mmCIF file of C-alpha atoms in Angstrom:
data_model
loop_
_atom_site.group_PDB
_atom_site.id
_atom_site.type_symbol
_atom_site.label_atom_id
_atom_site.label_comp_id
_atom_site.label_asym_id
_atom_site.label_seq_id
_atom_site.Cartn_x
_atom_site.Cartn_y
_atom_site.Cartn_z
ATOM 1 C CA MET F 167 -0.103 20.256 5.603
ATOM 2 C CA ASP F 168 -0.877 22.895 2.984
ATOM 3 C CA LEU F 169 -1.349 21.283 -0.429
ATOM 4 C CA SER F 170 -2.956 24.324 -2.056
ATOM 5 C CA GLY F 171 -2.310 24.404 -5.782
ATOM 6 C CA LYS F 172 -1.396 20.713 -5.942
ATOM 7 C CA VAL F 173 -3.244 18.301 -8.230
ATOM 8 C CA ALA F 174 -3.538 14.673 -7.142
ATOM 9 C CA ILE F 175 -4.806 11.438 -8.653
ATOM 10 C CA VAL F 176 -6.007 8.754 -6.232
ATOM 11 C CA THR F 177 -6.810 5.448 -7.909
ATOM 12 C CA GLY F 178 -9.541 3.287 -6.411
ATOM 13 C CA SER F 179 -10.825 6.205 -4.373
ATOM 14 C CA GLY F 180 -14.566 5.680 -4.528
ATOM 15 C CA ARG F 181 -14.730 4.124 -1.079
ATOM 16 C CA GLY F 182 -12.680 2.782 1.810
ATOM 17 C CA LEU F 183 -9.053 3.761 2.180
ATOM 18 C CA GLY F 184 -8.914 5.407 -1.231
ATOM 19 C CA LEU F 185 -11.781 7.732 -0.383
ATOM 20 C CA ALA F 186 -10.126 8.587 2.928
ATOM 21 C CA TYR F 187 -6.891 9.470 1.103
ATOM 22 C CA ALA F 188 -8.686 11.596 -1.489
ATOM 23 C CA THR F 189 -10.753 13.370 1.166
ATOM 24 C CA GLU F 190 -7.698 14.173 3.288
ATOM 25 C CA LEU F 191 -5.718 15.490 0.304
ATOM 26 C CA ALA F 192 -8.643 17.730 -0.635
ATOM 27 C CA ARG F 193 -9.027 18.904 2.956
ATOM 28 C CA ALA F 194 -5.373 19.956 2.866
ATOM 29 C CA GLY F 195 -6.044 22.021 -0.275
ATOM 30 C CA ALA F 196 -5.238 19.685 -3.178
ATOM 31 C CA THR F 197 -7.501 19.251 -6.176
ATOM 32 C CA VAL F 198 -8.246 15.555 -6.612
ATOM 33 C CA VAL F 199 -9.039 13.250 -9.512
ATOM 34 C CA VAL F 200 -11.175 10.500 -7.980
ATOM 35 C CA ASN F 201 -11.131 7.116 -9.680
ATOM 36 C CA ASP F 202 -13.414 4.096 -9.507
ATOM 37 C CA VAL F 203 -14.884 1.500 -11.870
ATOM 38 C CA ASP F 204 -18.417 2.399 -10.756
ATOM 39 C CA ALA F 205 -19.595 5.804 -11.991
ATOM 40 C CA ALA F 206 -22.167 6.230 -9.225
ATOM 41 C CA VAL F 207 -19.599 5.443 -6.538
ATOM 42 C CA ALA F 208 -17.070 7.813 -8.098
ATOM 43 C CA GLU F 209 -19.567 10.660 -8.319
ATOM 44 C CA ALA F 210 -20.665 10.085 -4.731
ATOM 45 C CA ALA F 211 -17.027 10.371 -3.657
ATOM 46 C CA VAL F 212 -16.689 13.619 -5.571
ATOM 47 C CA SER F 213 -19.805 14.947 -3.825
ATOM 48 C CA THR F 214 -18.379 13.998 -0.448
ATOM 49 C CA ILE F 215 -15.291 16.066 -1.200
ATOM 50 C CA THR F 216 -17.021 19.061 -2.775
ATOM 51 C CA ASP F 217 -19.733 19.206 -0.112
ATOM 52 C CA ALA F 218 -16.942 19.632 2.432
ATOM 53 C CA GLY F 219 -15.509 22.542 0.436
ATOM 54 C CA GLY F 220 -12.902 20.631 -1.562
ATOM 55 C CA SER F 221 -12.337 20.329 -5.294
ATOM 56 C CA ALA F 222 -12.576 17.034 -7.185
ATOM 57 C CA VAL F 223 -13.608 15.394 -10.442
ATOM 58 C CA ALA F 224 -14.196 11.743 -11.293
ATOM 59 C CA GLU F 225 -12.495 9.557 -13.906
ATOM 60 C CA VAL F 226 -14.262 6.223 -14.274
ATOM 61 C CA VAL F 227 -11.837 3.621 -15.574
ATOM 62 C CA PRO F 228 -10.525 0.226 -14.401
ATOM 63 C CA VAL F 229 -6.881 0.632 -13.449
ATOM 64 C CA GLY F 230 -4.414 -1.755 -15.041
ATOM 65 C CA THR F 231 -3.852 -0.879 -18.682
ATOM 66 C CA SER F 232 -1.623 1.812 -20.124
ATOM 67 C CA GLU F 233 -4.701 3.425 -21.661
ATOM 68 C CA ALA F 234 -6.394 3.725 -18.277
ATOM 69 C CA ALA F 235 -3.282 5.251 -16.725
ATOM 70 C CA GLN F 236 -2.987 7.804 -19.512
ATOM 71 C CA ALA F 237 -6.685 8.674 -19.200
ATOM 72 C CA LEU F 238 -6.164 9.514 -15.526
ATOM 73 C CA VAL F 239 -3.139 11.712 -16.211
ATOM 74 C CA ASP F 240 -4.888 13.381 -19.145
ATOM 75 C CA ARG F 241 -7.908 14.137 -16.968
ATOM 76 C CA ALA F 242 -5.765 15.784 -14.311
ATOM 77 C CA VAL F 243 -3.817 17.857 -16.816
ATOM 78 C CA GLY F 244 -6.853 18.656 -18.965
ATOM 79 C CA GLU F 245 -8.944 19.837 -16.016
ATOM 80 C CA PHE F 246 -6.298 21.472 -13.836
ATOM 81 C CA GLY F 247 -3.203 21.982 -15.988
ATOM 82 C CA ARG F 248 -0.746 19.834 -14.040
ATOM 83 C CA LEU F 249 -0.096 16.742 -11.917
ATOM 84 C CA ASP F 250 1.781 16.788 -8.611
ATOM 85 C CA VAL F 251 0.714 13.708 -6.654
ATOM 86 C CA LEU F 252 -0.195 10.142 -7.592
ATOM 87 C CA VAL F 253 -1.606 7.712 -5.024
ATOM 88 C CA ASN F 254 -1.700 4.137 -6.352
ATOM 89 C CA ASN F 255 -4.481 2.621 -4.261
ATOM 90 C CA ALA F 256 -6.717 0.631 -6.636
ATOM 91 C CA GLY F 257 -6.962 -3.033 -5.771
ATOM 92 C CA ILE F 258 -9.068 -6.170 -5.657
ATOM 93 C CA LEU F 259 -8.972 -9.497 -3.822
ATOM 94 C CA ARG F 260 -9.365 -13.004 -5.205
ATOM 95 C CA ASP F 261 -8.385 -15.045 -2.164
ATOM 96 C CA THR F 262 -7.939 -18.798 -2.210
ATOM 97 C CA THR F 263 -5.224 -21.336 -1.483
ATOM 98 C CA LEU F 264 -2.457 -22.066 -3.968
ATOM 99 C CA TRP F 265 -3.883 -25.378 -5.172
ATOM 100 C CA LYS F 266 -7.297 -23.838 -5.845
ATOM 101 C CA MET F 267 -6.208 -20.528 -7.379
ATOM 102 C CA THR F 268 -7.008 -20.177 -11.060
ATOM 103 C CA ASP F 269 -4.984 -18.335 -13.670
ATOM 104 C CA GLU F 270 -7.787 -15.807 -13.906
ATOM 105 C CA GLN F 271 -7.758 -15.137 -10.151
ATOM 106 C CA PHE F 272 -3.999 -14.685 -10.163
ATOM 107 C CA ASP F 273 -3.943 -12.458 -13.246
ATOM 108 C CA ALA F 274 -6.818 -10.252 -12.069
ATOM 109 C CA VAL F 275 -5.051 -9.280 -8.840
ATOM 110 C CA ILE F 276 -1.638 -8.886 -10.467
ATOM 111 C CA GLY F 277 -3.177 -6.820 -13.256
ATOM 112 C CA THR F 278 -4.920 -4.351 -10.983
ATOM 113 C CA HIS F 279 -2.365 -4.023 -8.184
ATOM 114 C CA LEU F 280 1.031 -4.596 -9.772
ATOM 115 C CA ARG F 281 0.516 -3.699 -13.413
ATOM 116 C CA GLY F 282 -1.839 -0.879 -12.469
ATOM 117 C CA THR F 283 0.743 0.630 -10.128
ATOM 118 C CA PHE F 284 3.378 0.331 -12.855
ATOM 119 C CA THR F 285 1.320 1.853 -15.668
ATOM 120 C CA CYS F 286 -0.027 4.708 -13.562
ATOM 121 C CA THR F 287 3.381 5.566 -12.143
ATOM 122 C CA ARG F 288 5.004 5.476 -15.579
ATOM 123 C CA ALA F 289 2.386 7.848 -17.022
ATOM 124 C CA ALA F 290 2.607 10.151 -14.008
ATOM 125 C CA ALA F 291 6.412 10.162 -13.977
ATOM 126 C CA ILE F 292 6.544 11.175 -17.637
ATOM 127 C CA ARG F 293 4.250 14.128 -16.947
ATOM 128 C CA MET F 294 6.029 15.161 -13.740
ATOM 129 C CA ARG F 295 9.429 15.057 -15.454
ATOM 130 C CA GLU F 296 8.054 17.210 -18.274
ATOM 131 C CA GLN F 297 6.801 19.758 -15.750
ATOM 132 C CA GLY F 298 10.257 19.846 -14.153
ATOM 133 C CA GLU F 299 8.949 20.716 -10.672
ATOM 134 C CA GLY F 300 9.262 17.372 -8.919
ATOM 135 C CA GLY F 301 6.351 15.352 -7.616
ATOM 136 C CA ARG F 302 5.105 12.749 -5.197
ATOM 137 C CA VAL F 303 4.247 9.104 -5.914
ATOM 138 C CA ILE F 304 2.666 7.133 -3.077
ATOM 139 C CA CYS F 305 2.099 3.416 -3.595
ATOM 140 C CA VAL F 306 0.039 1.184 -1.342
ATOM 141 C CA GLY F 307 1.584 -1.983 -0.001
ATOM 142 C CA SER F 308 0.255 -4.385 2.619
ATOM 143 C CA PRO F 309 1.470 -6.423 5.579
ATOM 144 C CA THR F 310 0.692 -9.423 3.366
ATOM 145 C CA GLY F 311 3.333 -8.287 0.903
ATOM 146 C CA GLN F 312 5.838 -7.841 3.716
ATOM 147 C CA VAL F 313 5.395 -11.143 5.571
ATOM 148 C CA GLY F 314 2.827 -13.230 3.652
ATOM 149 C CA ASN F 315 -0.712 -14.381 4.464
ATOM 150 C CA PHE F 316 -2.523 -17.684 4.033
ATOM 151 C CA GLY F 317 -4.717 -17.790 0.917
ATOM 152 C CA GLN F 318 -3.260 -14.674 -0.717
ATOM 153 C CA THR F 319 -0.625 -15.841 -3.209
ATOM 154 C CA ASN F 320 -1.680 -13.290 -5.820
ATOM 155 C CA TYR F 321 -2.094 -10.389 -3.391
ATOM 156 C CA ALA F 322 1.190 -11.115 -1.602
ATOM 157 C CA ALA F 323 3.070 -11.251 -4.900
ATOM 158 C CA ALA F 324 1.555 -7.970 -6.070
ATOM 159 C CA LYS F 325 2.145 -6.074 -2.838
ATOM 160 C CA ALA F 326 5.715 -7.336 -2.433
ATOM 161 C CA GLY F 327 6.368 -6.377 -6.050
ATOM 162 C CA ILE F 328 4.997 -2.883 -5.480
ATOM 163 C CA VAL F 329 7.447 -2.222 -2.636
ATOM 164 C CA GLY F 330 10.265 -3.572 -4.809
ATOM 165 C CA MET F 331 9.313 -1.174 -7.597
ATOM 166 C CA VAL F 332 9.164 1.714 -5.105
ATOM 167 C CA ARG F 333 12.813 1.179 -4.145
ATOM 168 C CA THR F 334 13.845 1.185 -7.804
ATOM 169 C CA TRP F 335 11.734 4.196 -8.757
ATOM 170 C CA ALA F 336 13.071 6.181 -5.807
ATOM 171 C CA MET F 337 16.519 5.874 -7.393
ATOM 172 C CA GLU F 338 15.414 6.451 -10.967
ATOM 173 C CA LEU F 339 13.312 9.544 -10.226
ATOM 174 C CA ALA F 340 15.527 11.189 -7.615
ATOM 175 C CA ARG F 341 17.214 13.495 -10.139
ATOM 176 C CA ALA F 342 13.776 14.796 -11.171
ATOM 177 C CA GLN F 343 12.976 15.495 -7.492
ATOM 178 C CA ILE F 344 10.106 13.014 -7.565
ATOM 179 C CA THR F 345 9.824 11.052 -4.336
ATOM 180 C CA VAL F 346 8.381 7.544 -4.339
ATOM 181 C CA ASN F 347 7.246 5.811 -1.174
ATOM 182 C CA ALA F 348 5.068 2.895 -0.130
ATOM 183 C CA ILE F 349 2.598 2.977 2.690
ATOM 184 C CA VAL F 350 1.565 -0.221 4.479
ATOM 185 C CA PRO F 351 -1.898 0.569 5.860
ATOM 186 C CA VAL F 352 -4.181 -1.428 8.146
ATOM 187 C CA ALA F 353 -7.830 -0.403 8.501
ATOM 188 C CA VAL F 354 -11.329 -1.765 8.693
ATOM 189 C CA THR F 355 -12.566 -1.855 5.099
ATOM 190 C CA ALA F 356 -14.457 -4.237 2.831
ATOM 191 C CA MET F 357 -11.112 -5.912 2.102
ATOM 192 C CA THR F 358 -10.402 -6.726 5.757
ATOM 193 C CA GLU F 359 -13.851 -7.347 7.206
ATOM 194 C CA THR F 360 -13.791 -11.071 6.322
ATOM 195 C CA ALA F 361 -10.819 -11.821 8.610
ATOM 196 C CA PRO F 362 -12.309 -13.907 11.459
ATOM 197 C CA PHE F 363 -9.931 -12.764 14.214
ATOM 198 C CA LEU F 364 -10.770 -9.110 13.494
ATOM 199 C CA GLN F 365 -14.537 -9.542 13.800
ATOM 200 C CA PRO F 366 -14.944 -8.281 17.400
ATOM 201 C CA TYR F 367 -12.990 -5.137 16.595
ATOM 202 C CA ILE F 368 -14.777 -4.547 13.302
ATOM 203 C CA GLU F 369 -18.168 -4.893 14.985
ATOM 204 C CA ALA F 370 -17.144 -2.379 17.645
ATOM 205 C CA LEU F 371 -16.062 0.138 15.021
ATOM 206 C CA GLU F 372 -19.168 -0.357 12.876
ATOM 207 C CA THR F 373 -21.503 0.175 15.829
ATOM 208 C CA GLY F 374 -19.801 3.410 16.745
ATOM 209 C CA GLY F 375 -18.029 2.053 19.782
ATOM 210 C CA PRO F 376 -14.392 2.820 20.588
ATOM 211 C CA LEU F 377 -11.685 0.371 19.627
ATOM 212 C CA ALA F 378 -9.646 -0.991 22.491
ATOM 213 C CA GLY F 379 -6.137 0.355 22.837
ATOM 214 C CA PHE F 380 -4.833 -3.146 22.104
ATOM 215 C CA ALA F 381 -6.474 -3.124 18.668
ATOM 216 C CA ARG F 382 -5.324 0.384 17.806
ATOM 217 C CA ARG F 383 -1.755 -0.133 19.003
ATOM 218 C CA GLU F 384 -0.814 -3.804 18.728
ATOM 219 C CA LEU F 385 -3.006 -4.708 15.735
ATOM 220 C CA SER F 386 -2.582 -1.281 14.100
ATOM 221 C CA LEU F 387 -6.313 -1.365 13.455
ATOM 222 C CA GLY F 388 -8.540 1.643 13.003
ATOM 223 C CA SER F 389 -10.697 3.455 10.486
ATOM 224 C CA PRO F 390 -9.566 4.429 6.973
ATOM 225 C CA GLN F 391 -9.319 8.030 8.174
ATOM 226 C CA ASP F 392 -6.655 6.953 10.681
ATOM 227 C CA ALA F 393 -4.377 6.060 7.752
ATOM 228 C CA ALA F 394 -5.015 9.162 5.645
ATOM 229 C CA GLY F 395 -2.704 11.599 7.439
ATOM 230 C CA LEU F 396 0.374 9.715 6.216
ATOM 231 C CA VAL F 397 -0.682 10.208 2.596
ATOM 232 C CA ALA F 398 -1.123 13.957 3.083
ATOM 233 C CA PHE F 399 2.265 14.143 4.802
ATOM 234 C CA LEU F 400 4.076 12.254 2.043
ATOM 235 C CA ALA F 401 2.366 14.457 -0.562
ATOM 236 C CA SER F 402 3.624 17.620 1.114
ATOM 237 C CA ASP F 403 6.802 19.660 0.954
ATOM 238 C CA ALA F 404 7.607 18.442 4.466
ATOM 239 C CA ALA F 405 8.360 14.990 3.005
ATOM 240 C CA ALA F 406 10.707 16.199 0.252
ATOM 241 C CA GLY F 407 13.625 14.281 1.777
ATOM 242 C CA ILE F 408 11.790 10.962 2.136
ATOM 243 C CA SER F 409 11.935 8.452 -0.711
ATOM 244 C CA GLY F 410 12.204 4.711 -1.205
ATOM 245 C CA GLN F 411 10.600 3.924 2.151
ATOM 246 C CA ALA F 412 7.847 1.547 3.284
ATOM 247 C CA ILE F 413 5.883 3.149 6.118
ATOM 248 C CA GLY F 414 3.206 1.407 8.149
ATOM 249 C CA ILE F 415 0.122 3.200 9.413
ATOM 250 C CA GLY F 416 -3.080 2.184 11.165
ATOM 251 C CA GLY F 417 -4.970 2.958 14.322
ATOM 252 C CA ASP F 418 -2.501 4.638 16.694
ATOM 253 C CA ARG F 419 0.566 2.982 15.143
ATOM 254 C CA LEU F 420 3.122 4.559 12.785
ATOM 255 C CA ALA F 421 6.067 2.378 11.789
ATOM 256 C CA LEU F 422 9.002 2.304 9.396
ATOM 257 C CA TRP F 423 9.516 -1.095 7.768
ATOM 258 C CA SER F 424 13.069 -2.267 7.123
ATOM 259 C CA HIS F 425 14.336 -3.332 3.726
ATOM 260 C CA PRO F 426 15.195 -7.026 3.362
ATOM 261 C CA GLY F 427 18.758 -7.657 4.491
ATOM 262 C CA GLU F 428 21.104 -10.481 5.342
ATOM 263 C CA VAL F 429 20.763 -11.567 8.975
ATOM 264 C CA VAL F 430 23.491 -14.243 9.085
ATOM 265 C CA VAL F 431 26.573 -14.561 6.889
ATOM 266 C CA GLU F 432 29.193 -17.322 6.872
ATOM 267 C CA PHE F 433 32.060 -17.848 4.444
ATOM 268 C CA ALA F 434 33.567 -20.989 2.991
ATOM 269 C CA ASP F 435 37.328 -21.432 2.732
ATOM 270 C CA GLY F 436 37.603 -20.794 -0.993
ATOM 271 C CA SER F 437 35.965 -23.949 -2.291
ATOM 272 C CA GLY F 438 32.386 -22.714 -2.129
ATOM 273 C CA TRP F 439 29.528 -24.374 -0.313
ATOM 274 C CA SER F 440 28.680 -28.036 -0.891
ATOM 275 C CA ALA F 441 25.378 -29.469 0.322
ATOM 276 C CA ASP F 442 27.199 -31.355 3.072
ATOM 277 C CA ALA F 443 29.045 -28.219 4.203
ATOM 278 C CA ILE F 444 25.774 -26.275 4.387
ATOM 279 C CA SER F 445 24.194 -29.094 6.364
ATOM 280 C CA GLY F 446 27.096 -29.037 8.801
ATOM 281 C CA VAL F 447 26.862 -25.329 9.550
ATOM 282 C CA TRP F 448 23.109 -24.702 9.321
ATOM 283 C CA ALA F 449 21.970 -25.879 12.750
ATOM 284 C CA GLU F 450 24.586 -23.875 14.629
ATOM 285 C CA LYS F 451 24.767 -20.678 12.597
ATOM 286 C CA PHE F 452 21.505 -20.244 10.695
ATOM 287 C CA ALA F 453 18.617 -22.193 12.248
ATOM 288 C CA GLY F 454 18.097 -19.791 15.132
ATOM 289 C CA ALA F 455 17.835 -16.824 12.768
ATOM 290 C CA GLN F 456 15.251 -18.291 10.395
ATOM 291 C CA GLN F 457 12.535 -15.720 9.700
ATOM 292 C CA LYS F 458 8.886 -16.126 10.632
ATOM 293 C CA VAL F 459 6.129 -15.891 8.041
ATOM 294 C CA GLY F 460 2.747 -14.254 8.439
ATOM 295 C CA GLN F 461 1.841 -11.471 10.833
ATOM 296 C CA GLN F 462 2.734 -12.214 14.439
ATOM 297 C CA PHE F 463 0.065 -10.795 16.724
ATOM 298 C CA PRO F 464 0.304 -10.738 20.515
ATOM 299 C CA GLU F 465 -2.604 -12.192 22.456
ATOM 300 C CA PRO F 466 -5.193 -9.625 23.560
ATOM 301 C CA PRO F 467 -5.132 -8.810 27.286
ATOM 302 C CA SER F 468 -8.310 -10.822 27.949
ATOM 303 C CA ALA F 469 -6.784 -13.949 26.424
ATOM 304 C CA LYS F 470 -3.648 -13.583 28.519
ATOM 305 C CA ALA F 471 -5.728 -13.195 31.673
ATOM 306 C CA ALA F 472 -7.771 -16.293 30.851
ATOM 307 C CA GLY F 473 -4.618 -18.349 30.501
ATOM 308 C CA GLU F 474 -3.219 -17.349 33.885
#
C-alpha cells in the first residue's frame, strides 16, 4: 500500500495496537499524528516512527471532548496542511460486574471510547468534506461489542455503539467519498493480558516463542503488528469501495462480521401477538435459533486429546 502524501491521525497510539497502526501507516508513506495522554510515551512513539524513516509528530491530549478532537485535527492541518485518515483507537478499561460498576467507571469508558470516537470523527469529517477529496475513517471495535463479555458492561456498550455509528456514518459520508469502517482486532496487549485463558499464549509471545497455529487461527491471537495491515489497507485507495463494514483481524485470521439481522420470522393472523400466542409458538419456531452470548472458543487440541 502506498500512502505517500496522506496525513493520518491515530488516537491512543503511544503503545500497543495504536502504535502498531501508526507505525504501519508511516511505513506505507503516510505522515502520522501520534496521540497519547502521556507526553513521554507519545514522544517515544514518534521516535520509533522517525528512527525507521517515517514522519510523525505528537499531540498529547486525552481523547473524549470536542476540544481534544479539534486539537488533533488542527495539529494535522497546521503541521501538514491536510487530513486524509483518522484511526479512532484510544480506549481504556474499567472492568467489573454490573452490580459493582460505578457511575464513574461507566462514564470513563463511554467517554473515551464512544464519545471520543464521535467527537474525533465529527471534527475529521468536517475537515475532509471541506477538502473535497474524500477520506478514510477507521474505528476500532471489539469482539466484546459484537457478542458481549463478562464484566465489561461499559466496554461492550461503547464498542457496540461504535459499530452502530460506523454503519450510519458510512451512509452519511458516502457522497463526500469518505469511507467509514470498523475493525475488530484481537492481539496481545496490556488490555488483554489479564484474561486467564490467554495466559499460556501470552507468555509464549512475550518470551519470543512462536504461537501455536490454534491460537493464531482459532483464537485470532497474535501481536499488535499482525492487526496493522488491515488499517493500512483500509486507509488506501484499494479500499475505496469498502464502507460500513466490521472486519475482524488477529493472528492469521481475517474475517468479515455480519450485521445484525432477523434469524426467524413468524406472522400473526392480523390480531397481533398476545403473550399466550408468543408462548405457544416460541418453543417450536424460535427456541432453537436463540443466539449465544460471549465468544465461543473451540477447545485447544491438547484438551481434546486429554478428553479422549
